[in-house]
Amino acid sequence: MMSRSYTNLLDLASGNFPVMGQPREKKRLPRVMTVPGVISELDDDQANSVASDVPSSIIQDRIIIVANQLPVKAKRRPDNKGWSFSWDDDSLLLQLKDGLPEEMEVLYVGSLKVDVDPSEQDDVSQLLLDRFKCVPAFLPPDIFTKFYHGFCKQHLWPLFHYMLPFSANHGGRFYRSLWEAYVAANKIFSQRVIEVINPEDDYVWIHDYHLMVLPTFLRRRFNRLRMGFFLHSPFPSSEIYRTLPVREEILKALLNSDLIGFHTFDYARHFLSCCSRMLGLEYQSKRGYIGVEYYGRTIGIKIMPVGIHMAQIESVLRLADKEWRVGELKQQFEGKTVLLGVDDMDVFKGVNLKLLAMEQMLKQHPKWQGRAVLVQIANPARGRGQDLEEIQAEITASCKRINETFGQPGYEPIVFIDRPVTLSERVAYYSVAECVVVTAVRDGMNLTPYEYIVCRQGVSESESSSESSGSKKSMLVVSEFIGCSPSLSGAIRVNPWNIETTAEAMNEAISMADAEKQLRHEKHYRYVSSHDVAFWSRSFFQDMERTCKDHFRRRCWGIGLSFGFRVVALDPNFRKLSIDHIVSVYLRSKNRAILLDYDGTVMPQTSHNKTPSSEVISIINTLSSDIKNTVFVVSGRGRDSLAQWFSPCKKLGIAAEHGYFMRWSANDNWEVCGQNSEFGWKEIAEPVMKLYTEATDGSSIETKESALVWHHRDADPGFGSSQAKEMLDHLESVLANEPVTVKSGQFIVEVKPQGVSKGLVAEKIFTTMAESGRQADFVLCIGDDRSDEEMFEIISSAISSGVLSSNTSVFACTVGQKPSKAKYYLDDPAEVVNMLESLAEASDPEPFSDTRSEDSI
């Protein structure tokens, strides 16, 4: 029985599954390097190092393109001894080279479409590497079946096209063994990449949903690898995607890329929504570029629909008359108006909906009976299963019924071509079609309309002189659920599920005046010809360069196990605070300033009981009782709760509500540090907050003495964030003439008096100490959130202004490994308490006296 322990799926991916067998140990390909040398980092289950057997003598940029299938065709030699290979000119992976820099070397990693005997795999690998710069990934048959036909085609493909597995026969149920095969296959691909990569120089571009966890395997090996991923299928809404049992694993794996590409904004928006709802990540747009902040790294989000290969289509156009004899097609459909559909045999392509719409058009508009013909080309199915068999049977039945109902001698309204069709044959059909109809219910992109437009542009040049030279025209009826729809503004967009409106759209398209068809065609051709596959790949690569430009300037390290692995990227000077080091400096210093945040610093954010423990009270009391120390708790909490919790600490200073209230010890009175003590603005702000609270389930208002805070942590992430932005604008508008500031933070919107911040608290403490002749020679400042960054920032200006000496030992420390103005970090509140305890043990507390000299403050 398979073990149910999946703590580390990366280790499970080694292939040691009882149900799958053990993959054969293969000879490794020599690592291809741009400089001679030895690489010590290899896959964790292989040798520790390997030398390059074939070093390149030329240093140049190189890109490794990784996809499920290599862009090569393979077939057995006639004598059945060995294989012959050739480029697959129809492959997008081959075509995208046109957009990459001419001097850039391109290497491909992927699988072959044929089964190669294990005894031949080494020879085939070497041949493909030498002649095609291709590195094949050979998947064991049992893993391949579960990976491709199982997890990819029965689970991911339907789910990404909005089909939920409500029953075992509808879509594909999630089976752990299929997921394990998916992980195992991705690991095999990663091993092939690792064998040939030079991580300091190479770019890696991964393609499509088959390899969505590959970024984790590669990032785990090479922290600074420059890596992009492009998804060629739709990305579903968060409501659909969240049903995936391994939803977070896949999201986190994709976020190990540097750039993630999608065809449309809708797909990108769904991905960003999933990141927000499931991982708590927010995105922002800077100068037109969308980025997701993830542990100090900014992952770029690219929105760019792929185009077609113009040169390939145009070259076929020049040969179309010879290779397929367009004239014969024109003769076959003489006097007829041809509508054309070109689709894969797939449950999502809506072929039967198109047939039903054609039937409806012939019923509603009898004038087209005997005149309109729908030619439907059905490319062979890529997947398999009961759903596909049912749709094929349905299509066959519809064709038969429509032809029997509306057919006449010499006329069939439906011409169904159920066989492979070459590009040149497709071009011939495009040339005679008045309109192309695409009724897919969900499709990542669909380039059929693009091909049709280019073919129609070229057709008029070879047509007879009876047709004017300016009569290049085309019409499109396209589903609003396909990726190319937004870019085709002149097309008639339809909801394919609505048979009646689709039928009317088809009638409108073929009935439209030629002048209008021509204008729409010209608009489409301008877009398609300028946004070809080279434009797409060039744009993606340029964005990948821009996103990765700071890789080697930042300090990176990997943390986390399994698919929780991620890379933290921080400033090179940012490092973990050494307890031994700070204690040694602490012992040498005479005037110490210690500023501590509370929530998230000495008290975990996740703790429901916010009262400090006796251990924390004892440590802070010891520190504050040392005559050399000025210790402050600087918090956003109210003064009453802080004063009550820390009542045993008589010499502790407290700055409450971000410093609006401040006292130097338990015996001192509270000072008001704000510029204004009038709170009439609350009567304006509170009704606004109540309005949003009533409209936003899960939100609440916190009323402080000096501030109002609106919390939306428990609200719907998307709606809460949207409402917070609206509230921020609303409050800034109504409070424009009030002496307050309105700020947004992590799940909050806060209104507080002007001139109140933790930074000003720190500045006042440093200034007061300096004026009393006790200039701080040791500063420890610890906090965990955005408000604490103000304290870290003020330290630098205090040194510049002379309030602190340039010789002052400064320990600005944030909690958690994240981007910060602090130069040190500790991982969590437990480490903070441990460090403070070490300082307390090195302290020399004195009995508290009720008498305080005036210069002590």
Coordinates of N, CA and C in Angstrom, one line a residue, residues 371-573:
R371 N -27.3 27.7 -50.1 CA -26.2 28.7 -50.5 C -25.1 28.7 -49.5
A372 N -25.4 28.6 -48.2 CA -24.4 28.6 -47.1 C -23.9 27.3 -46.8
V373 N -22.6 27.1 -46.7 CA -21.9 25.9 -46.3 C -21.0 26.1 -45.1
L374 N -21.1 25.3 -44.1 CA -20.1 25.3 -43.0 C -19.1 24.1 -43.2
V375 N -17.9 24.5 -43.5 CA -16.8 23.5 -43.6 C -16.1 23.4 -42.2
Q376 N -16.2 22.3 -41.6 CA -15.6 22.1 -40.2 C -14.5 21.1 -40.3
I377 N -13.3 21.6 -40.1 CA -12.1 20.8 -40.0 C -11.9 20.4 -38.6
A378 N -11.8 19.1 -38.3 CA -11.6 18.6 -36.9 C -10.2 18.0 -36.8
N379 N -9.3 18.7 -36.2 CA -7.9 18.1 -36.0 C -8.0 16.9 -35.0
P380 N -7.1 16.0 -35.1 CA -7.2 14.8 -34.2 C -7.1 15.2 -32.8
A381 N -7.8 14.4 -31.9 CA -7.8 14.7 -30.5 C -6.5 14.4 -29.9
R382 N -6.1 15.3 -28.9 CA -4.8 15.1 -28.2 C -5.0 14.2 -26.9
G383 N -6.2 14.3 -26.4 CA -6.5 13.6 -25.1 C -7.4 12.4 -25.5
R384 N -7.9 11.8 -24.4 CA -8.8 10.6 -24.6 C -9.7 10.6 -23.4
G385 N -10.8 9.8 -23.5 CA -11.7 9.6 -22.4 C -13.1 9.6 -22.8
Q386 N -14.0 9.3 -21.9 CA -15.4 9.1 -22.2 C -16.1 10.4 -22.6
D387 N -15.7 11.6 -22.1 CA -16.2 12.9 -22.5 C -16.0 13.1 -24.0
L388 N -14.8 12.8 -24.4 CA -14.4 13.0 -25.8 C -15.2 12.1 -26.7
E389 N -15.4 10.8 -26.3 CA -16.2 9.9 -27.1 C -17.6 10.4 -27.3
E390 N -18.2 10.9 -26.2 CA -19.5 11.4 -26.2 C -19.7 12.6 -27.2
I391 N -18.7 13.5 -27.1 CA -18.8 14.7 -28.0 C -18.6 14.3 -29.4
Q392 N -17.8 13.3 -29.7 CA -17.6 12.9 -31.1 C -18.9 12.3 -31.6
A393 N -19.6 11.5 -30.8 CA -20.9 10.9 -31.2 C -21.9 12.0 -31.4
E394 N -21.9 13.0 -30.6 CA -22.9 14.1 -30.7 C -22.7 14.9 -32.0
I395 N -21.4 15.1 -32.3 CA -21.1 15.9 -33.6 C -21.5 15.1 -34.8
T396 N -21.2 13.8 -34.8 CA -21.6 12.9 -35.9 C -23.1 13.0 -36.1
A397 N -23.8 12.9 -35.0 CA -25.3 12.9 -35.1 C -25.8 14.2 -35.6
S398 N -25.2 15.3 -35.2 CA -25.7 16.6 -35.6 C -25.4 16.8 -37.1
C399 N -24.2 16.4 -37.6 CA -23.9 16.6 -39.0 C -24.9 15.8 -39.9
K400 N -25.2 14.6 -39.4 CA -26.1 13.7 -40.2 C -27.5 14.3 -40.2
R401 N -28.0 14.8 -39.1 CA -29.3 15.4 -39.0 C -29.5 16.7 -39.9
I402 N -28.5 17.6 -39.8 CA -28.6 18.8 -40.5 C -28.5 18.6 -42.0
N403 N -27.6 17.7 -42.4 CA -27.5 17.4 -43.9 C -28.7 16.7 -44.4
E404 N -29.3 15.9 -43.6 CA -30.6 15.2 -44.0 C -31.7 16.2 -44.1
T405 N -31.7 17.2 -43.2 CA -32.8 18.1 -43.1 C -32.7 19.2 -44.2
F406 N -31.5 19.7 -44.4 CA -31.4 20.9 -45.4 C -30.6 20.5 -46.6
G407 N -30.2 19.3 -46.8 CA -29.4 18.9 -47.9 C -30.2 18.9 -49.2
Q408 N -29.6 19.1 -50.3 CA -30.2 19.1 -51.6 C -29.3 18.3 -52.6
P409 N -29.7 17.9 -53.7 CA -28.8 17.3 -54.7 C -27.7 18.3 -55.0
G410 N -26.5 17.8 -54.7 CA -25.3 18.7 -55.0 C -25.0 19.7 -53.9
Y411 N -25.7 19.6 -52.8 CA -25.5 20.6 -51.7 C -25.7 19.9 -50.3
E412 N -24.6 20.0 -49.5 CA -24.7 19.6 -48.1 C -24.3 20.8 -47.3
P413 N -25.1 21.2 -46.3 CA -24.8 22.4 -45.5 C -23.6 22.2 -44.6
I414 N -23.3 21.0 -44.3 CA -22.1 20.7 -43.4 C -21.1 19.8 -44.1
V415 N -19.9 20.3 -44.2 CA -18.8 19.5 -44.8 C -17.9 19.2 -43.6
F416 N -17.9 18.0 -43.1 CA -17.1 17.7 -41.9 C -15.8 16.9 -42.3
I417 N -14.7 17.5 -42.0 CA -13.4 16.9 -42.4 C -12.7 16.4 -41.1
D418 N -12.8 15.1 -40.9 CA -12.3 14.5 -39.7 C -11.0 13.7 -39.9
R419 N -9.9 14.5 -40.2 CA -8.6 13.9 -40.5 C -7.6 15.0 -40.4
P420 N -6.3 14.6 -40.2 CA -5.2 15.6 -40.2 C -5.2 16.4 -41.4
V421 N -5.0 17.7 -41.3 CA -5.0 18.7 -42.4 C -3.7 19.5 -42.3
T422 N -3.0 19.5 -43.4 CA -1.7 20.2 -43.4 C -2.0 21.7 -43.4
L423 N -0.9 22.5 -43.1 CA -1.1 24.0 -43.1 C -1.4 24.5 -44.5
S424 N -0.8 23.9 -45.5 CA -1.1 24.4 -46.9 C -2.5 24.1 -47.3
E425 N -3.1 23.0 -46.8 CA -4.5 22.7 -47.1 C -5.4 23.6 -46.3
R426 N -5.0 23.9 -45.1 CA -5.8 24.9 -44.3 C -5.8 26.3 -45.0
V427 N -4.7 26.6 -45.5 CA -4.6 27.9 -46.2 C -5.5 28.0 -47.4
A428 N -5.6 26.9 -48.1 CA -6.5 26.8 -49.2 C -8.0 27.1 -48.8
Y429 N -8.4 26.4 -47.7 CA -9.7 26.6 -47.2 C -9.9 28.1 -46.7
Y430 N -8.9 28.6 -46.0 CA -9.0 30.0 -45.6 C -9.3 30.9 -46.7
S431 N -8.7 30.6 -47.9 CA -8.7 31.5 -49.0 C -10.1 31.6 -49.6
V432 N -10.9 30.6 -49.4 CA -12.3 30.6 -50.0 C -13.4 30.8 -49.0
A433 N -13.0 31.0 -47.8 CA -14.0 31.2 -46.7 C -14.4 32.7 -46.5
E434 N -15.6 33.0 -46.5 CA -16.1 34.4 -46.3 C -16.0 34.7 -44.8
C435 N -16.1 33.7 -44.0 CA -16.1 33.9 -42.5 C -15.6 32.7 -41.8
V436 N -14.8 33.0 -40.7 CA -14.3 31.9 -39.8 C -15.1 32.0 -38.5
V437 N -15.6 30.9 -38.1 CA -16.4 30.8 -36.8 C -15.7 30.0 -35.8
V438 N -15.4 30.6 -34.6 CA -14.8 30.0 -33.5 C -15.8 30.0 -32.3
T439 N -16.2 28.9 -31.9 CA -17.2 28.9 -30.8 C -16.7 28.1 -29.6
A440 N -15.4 28.1 -29.3 CA -14.9 27.4 -28.2 C -15.5 28.0 -26.9
V441 N -15.8 27.1 -26.0 CA -16.4 27.5 -24.7 C -15.3 27.9 -23.7
R442 N -14.1 27.6 -24.0 CA -12.9 28.0 -23.2 C -11.7 27.6 -24.0
D443 N -10.8 28.6 -24.3 CA -9.6 28.3 -25.0 C -8.5 29.3 -24.6
G444 N -7.3 28.8 -24.4 CA -6.2 29.7 -23.9 C -6.0 30.8 -24.9
M445 N -5.8 30.5 -26.2 CA -5.5 31.5 -27.2 C -6.4 31.3 -28.4
N446 N -6.1 30.3 -29.2 CA -6.7 30.0 -30.5 C -6.2 31.0 -31.6
L447 N -5.3 30.5 -32.4 CA -4.7 31.3 -33.5 C -5.3 31.1 -34.8
T448 N -6.4 30.4 -34.9 CA -7.1 30.2 -36.2 C -7.6 31.5 -36.8
P449 N -8.2 32.5 -36.0 CA -8.5 33.7 -36.6 C -7.4 34.5 -37.2
Y450 N -6.2 34.4 -36.5 CA -5.0 35.2 -37.0 C -4.6 34.6 -38.3
E451 N -4.5 33.3 -38.4 CA -4.1 32.6 -39.7 C -5.0 33.0 -40.8
Y452 N -6.3 33.0 -40.5 CA -7.3 33.3 -41.5 C -7.1 34.8 -42.0
I453 N -6.9 35.7 -41.1 CA -6.7 37.1 -41.5 C -5.5 37.3 -42.5
V454 N -4.4 36.7 -42.1 CA -3.2 36.8 -42.9 C -3.4 36.1 -44.3
C455 N -4.1 35.0 -44.3 CA -4.4 34.3 -45.6 C -5.3 35.2 -46.5
R456 N -6.3 35.8 -45.9 CA -7.2 36.6 -46.7 C -6.5 37.9 -47.2
Q457 N -5.5 38.3 -46.5 CA -4.7 39.5 -47.0 C -3.9 39.1 -48.2
G458 N -3.4 37.9 -48.2 CA -2.6 37.4 -49.3 C -3.4 36.9 -50.5
V459 N -4.6 36.5 -50.3 CA -5.4 35.9 -51.4 C -5.8 36.9 -52.5
S460 N -6.1 38.1 -52.1 CA -6.6 39.0 -53.1 C -5.6 39.4 -54.2
E461 N -4.3 39.2 -53.8 CA -3.2 39.5 -54.8 C -3.2 38.5 -55.9
S462 N -3.7 37.3 -55.7 CA -3.7 36.2 -56.7 C -5.0 36.0 -57.3
E463 N -6.0 36.8 -56.9 CA -7.4 36.6 -57.4 C -7.5 37.2 -58.8
S464 N -8.5 36.9 -59.5 CA -8.7 37.4 -60.8 C -8.9 38.9 -60.8
S465 N -8.7 39.5 -62.0 CA -8.8 41.0 -62.1 C -10.3 41.5 -62.0
S466 N -11.2 40.5 -62.0 CA -12.6 41.0 -61.8 C -12.9 41.5 -60.4
E467 N -12.0 41.2 -59.5 CA -12.1 41.7 -58.1 C -11.1 42.8 -57.9
S468 N -11.5 43.9 -57.4 CA -10.6 45.1 -57.3 C -9.5 44.8 -56.3
S469 N -8.4 45.5 -56.5 CA -7.2 45.2 -55.7 C -7.4 45.6 -54.3
G470 N -8.4 46.5 -54.0 CA -8.6 46.9 -52.6 C -9.7 46.1 -51.9
S471 N -10.0 44.9 -52.4 CA -11.1 44.2 -51.8 C -10.7 43.1 -50.9
K472 N -9.6 43.3 -50.2 CA -9.2 42.3 -49.2 C -10.1 42.4 -48.0
K473 N -10.8 41.3 -47.7 CA -11.8 41.4 -46.6 C -11.9 40.0 -45.9
S474 N -12.4 40.1 -44.7 CA -12.6 38.9 -43.9 C -13.6 39.2 -42.8
M475 N -14.2 38.2 -42.3 CA -15.1 38.3 -41.2 C -14.9 37.2 -40.2
L476 N -15.1 37.6 -38.9 CA -14.9 36.7 -37.8 C -16.1 36.7 -36.9
V477 N -16.5 35.5 -36.5 CA -17.4 35.3 -35.4 C -16.7 34.5 -34.3
V478 N -16.4 35.1 -33.2 CA -15.5 34.4 -32.2 C -16.2 34.4 -30.9
S479 N -15.9 33.3 -30.1 CA -16.4 33.2 -28.8 C -15.7 34.2 -27.9
E480 N -16.4 34.8 -27.0 CA -15.9 35.7 -26.0 C -15.0 35.1 -24.9
F481 N -15.0 33.7 -25.0 CA -14.2 33.0 -24.0 C -12.9 32.4 -24.5
I482 N -12.4 33.0 -25.5 CA -11.1 32.6 -26.0 C -10.1 33.7 -25.9
G483 N -8.8 33.3 -25.8 CA -7.7 34.3 -25.5 C -7.5 35.4 -26.6
C484 N -7.8 35.0 -27.9 CA -7.6 36.0 -28.9 C -8.7 37.0 -29.1
S485 N -9.8 36.8 -28.4 CA -11.0 37.6 -28.5 C -10.7 39.1 -28.2
P486 N -10.1 39.4 -27.1 CA -9.8 40.9 -26.8 C -9.1 41.6 -27.8
S487 N -8.2 40.9 -28.6 CA -7.4 41.6 -29.6 C -8.1 41.8 -30.9
L488 N -9.2 41.2 -31.1 CA -10.0 41.2 -32.4 C -11.2 42.1 -32.2
S489 N -11.0 43.4 -32.1 CA -12.1 44.3 -31.8 C -13.1 44.4 -33.0
G490 N -12.7 44.0 -34.2 CA -13.6 44.1 -35.3 C -14.4 42.8 -35.5
A491 N -14.2 41.8 -34.7 CA -14.9 40.5 -34.8 C -16.3 40.7 -34.1
I492 N -17.2 39.8 -34.5 CA -18.5 39.7 -33.8 C -18.3 38.7 -32.7
R493 N -18.3 39.2 -31.5 CA -18.1 38.3 -30.3 C -19.4 37.7 -29.9
V494 N -19.4 36.4 -29.5 CA -20.7 35.7 -29.1 C -20.4 34.9 -27.9
N495 N -21.5 34.7 -27.2 CA -21.6 33.6 -26.2 C -22.0 32.3 -26.8
P496 N -21.1 31.4 -27.0 CA -21.4 30.2 -27.8 C -22.5 29.4 -27.3
W497 N -22.8 29.5 -26.0 CA -23.9 28.8 -25.4 C -25.2 29.3 -25.8
N498 N -25.3 30.5 -26.3 CA -26.5 31.1 -26.8 C -26.6 30.8 -28.3
I499 N -27.3 29.7 -28.7 CA -27.4 29.3 -30.1 C -28.0 30.3 -31.0
E500 N -29.0 30.9 -30.5 CA -29.8 31.9 -31.3 C -28.9 33.1 -31.7
T501 N -28.2 33.7 -30.7 CA -27.4 34.9 -31.0 C -26.2 34.5 -31.8
T502 N -25.7 33.3 -31.6 CA -24.5 32.9 -32.5 C -25.0 32.7 -33.9
A503 N -26.2 32.2 -34.1 CA -26.8 32.0 -35.5 C -27.0 33.4 -36.1
E504 N -27.5 34.4 -35.3 CA -27.7 35.7 -35.9 C -26.3 36.4 -36.2
A505 N -25.3 36.1 -35.4 CA -24.0 36.7 -35.7 C -23.4 36.1 -37.0
M506 N -23.6 34.8 -37.2 CA -23.2 34.2 -38.4 C -23.9 34.8 -39.7
N507 N -25.2 35.0 -39.5 CA -25.9 35.6 -40.6 C -25.4 37.1 -40.8
E508 N -25.2 37.8 -39.7 CA -24.7 39.2 -39.9 C -23.4 39.2 -40.6
A509 N -22.5 38.3 -40.2 CA -21.2 38.3 -40.8 C -21.2 38.1 -42.3
I510 N -21.9 37.1 -42.8 CA -21.9 36.9 -44.2 C -22.8 37.8 -45.0
S511 N -23.7 38.5 -44.3 CA -24.6 39.5 -45.0 C -24.0 40.9 -45.0
M512 N -22.9 41.1 -44.3 CA -22.4 42.5 -44.1 C -21.9 43.0 -45.4
A513 N -22.0 44.3 -45.6 CA -21.5 45.0 -46.8 C -20.0 44.8 -46.9
D514 N -19.5 44.7 -48.2 CA -18.1 44.5 -48.4 C -17.2 45.6 -47.9
A515 N -17.7 46.8 -47.9 CA -16.9 47.9 -47.4 C -16.6 47.8 -45.9
E516 N -17.6 47.3 -45.2 CA -17.5 47.2 -43.7 C -16.6 46.0 -43.4
K517 N -16.7 44.9 -44.2 CA -15.8 43.8 -44.1 C -14.3 44.2 -44.3
Q518 N -14.1 45.0 -45.3 CA -12.8 45.5 -45.6 C -12.2 46.3 -44.5
L519 N -13.0 47.2 -43.9 CA -12.5 48.0 -42.8 C -12.1 47.2 -41.6
R520 N -12.9 46.2 -41.3 CA -12.6 45.3 -40.2 C -11.4 44.5 -40.4
H521 N -11.3 44.0 -41.7 CA -10.1 43.2 -42.0 C -8.8 44.0 -41.9
E522 N -8.8 45.2 -42.4 CA -7.6 46.1 -42.3 C -7.2 46.3 -40.9
K523 N -8.2 46.6 -40.0 CA -7.8 46.8 -38.6 C -7.2 45.5 -38.0
H524 N -7.8 44.4 -38.3 CA -7.3 43.1 -37.8 C -5.9 42.8 -38.3
Y525 N -5.7 43.1 -39.6 CA -4.4 42.7 -40.2 C -3.3 43.6 -39.7
R526 N -3.6 44.8 -39.4 CA -2.5 45.7 -38.8 C -2.1 45.1 -37.5
Y527 N -3.0 44.7 -36.7 CA -2.6 44.1 -35.4 C -1.9 42.8 -35.5
V528 N -2.5 41.9 -36.3 CA -1.9 40.5 -36.4 C -0.5 40.6 -37.0
S529 N -0.3 41.4 -38.0 CA 1.0 41.4 -38.7 C 2.1 42.1 -37.8
S530 N 1.7 43.0 -36.9 CA 2.7 43.6 -36.1 C 2.9 42.9 -34.7
H531 N 1.9 42.0 -34.3 CA 2.0 41.3 -33.1 C 2.2 39.8 -33.4
D532 N 3.3 39.5 -34.1 CA 3.5 38.1 -34.5 C 4.2 37.4 -33.4
V533 N 4.6 36.1 -33.6 CA 5.3 35.3 -32.6 C 6.6 35.9 -32.2
A534 N 7.3 36.5 -33.2 CA 8.6 37.2 -32.9 C 8.4 38.4 -31.9
F535 N 7.4 39.1 -32.2 CA 7.1 40.3 -31.3 C 6.8 39.8 -29.8
W536 N 6.0 38.7 -29.8 CA 5.7 38.1 -28.5 C 6.9 37.6 -27.7
S537 N 7.8 36.8 -28.4 CA 8.9 36.3 -27.7 C 9.9 37.4 -27.4
R538 N 10.1 38.4 -28.2 CA 11.0 39.5 -28.0 C 10.5 40.3 -26.7
S539 N 9.2 40.5 -26.7 CA 8.7 41.3 -25.5 C 8.8 40.5 -24.2
F540 N 8.6 39.2 -24.3 CA 8.7 38.4 -23.1 C 10.2 38.3 -22.6
F541 N 11.1 38.1 -23.5 CA 12.5 38.1 -23.2 C 13.0 39.4 -22.6
Q542 N 12.6 40.5 -23.2 CA 13.0 41.8 -22.7 C 12.5 42.0 -21.3
D543 N 11.2 41.6 -21.0 CA 10.7 41.7 -19.6 C 11.5 40.8 -18.7
M544 N 11.9 39.6 -19.1 CA 12.6 38.7 -18.3 C 14.0 39.3 -18.0
E545 N 14.6 40.0 -18.9 CA 15.9 40.7 -18.7 C 15.7 41.8 -17.6
R546 N 14.6 42.5 -17.8 CA 14.4 43.7 -16.9 C 14.1 43.1 -15.5
T547 N 13.3 42.1 -15.3 CA 12.9 41.5 -14.0 C 14.2 40.9 -13.3
C548 N 15.1 40.4 -14.1 CA 16.2 39.7 -13.5 C 17.5 40.5 -13.4
K549 N 17.4 41.8 -13.7 CA 18.6 42.6 -13.8 C 19.4 42.8 -12.4
D550 N 18.6 42.7 -11.3 CA 19.3 42.9 -10.0 C 19.6 41.5 -9.3
H551 N 19.5 40.4 -10.0 CA 19.8 39.1 -9.4 C 21.1 39.0 -8.7
F552 N 22.1 39.5 -9.3 CA 23.5 39.3 -8.8 C 23.9 40.4 -7.9
R553 N 23.0 41.3 -7.6 CA 23.4 42.4 -6.7 C 22.8 42.1 -5.3
R554 N 21.9 41.1 -5.2 CA 21.2 40.9 -4.0 C 21.6 39.6 -3.3
R555 N 21.4 39.5 -2.0 CA 21.8 38.4 -1.3 C 20.6 37.4 -1.2
C556 N 20.8 36.2 -1.7 CA 19.7 35.3 -1.8 C 20.0 34.0 -1.1
W557 N 19.0 33.4 -0.4 CA 19.1 32.1 0.1 C 17.8 31.4 0.1
G558 N 17.8 30.1 0.0 CA 16.5 29.3 0.0 C 16.1 28.8 1.4
I559 N 14.8 28.9 1.6 CA 14.3 28.4 2.9 C 13.1 27.5 2.6
G560 N 12.7 26.7 3.5 CA 11.5 25.9 3.4 C 11.7 24.5 2.8
L561 N 10.8 23.6 3.1 CA 10.9 22.2 2.5 C 9.8 22.0 1.5
S562 N 10.0 21.0 0.7 CA 9.0 20.6 -0.3 C 8.6 21.8 -1.2
F563 N 7.3 21.9 -1.5 CA 6.9 23.0 -2.3 C 6.7 24.3 -1.5
G564 N 7.0 24.2 -0.2 CA 7.1 25.5 0.5 C 8.4 26.2 0.3
F565 N 9.3 25.6 -0.5 CA 10.6 26.2 -0.7 C 10.4 27.5 -1.5
R566 N 11.2 28.5 -1.0 CA 11.2 29.8 -1.7 C 12.6 30.4 -1.5
V567 N 12.9 31.4 -2.3 CA 14.1 32.1 -2.2 C 13.9 33.5 -1.6
V568 N 14.6 33.8 -0.5 CA 14.5 35.1 0.1 C 15.6 36.0 -0.5
A569 N 15.3 37.1 -1.1 CA 16.3 38.0 -1.7 C 16.3 39.3 -0.9
L570 N 17.5 39.7 -0.4 CA 17.6 40.8 0.5 C 18.9 41.6 0.2
D571 N 19.0 42.8 0.8 CA 20.2 43.6 0.6 C 21.4 42.8 1.1
P572 N 22.5 43.0 0.4 CA 23.7 42.3 0.8 C 24.2 42.5 2.2
N573 N 23.9 43.7 2.7 CA 24.3 44.0 4.1 C 23.3 43.5 5.2

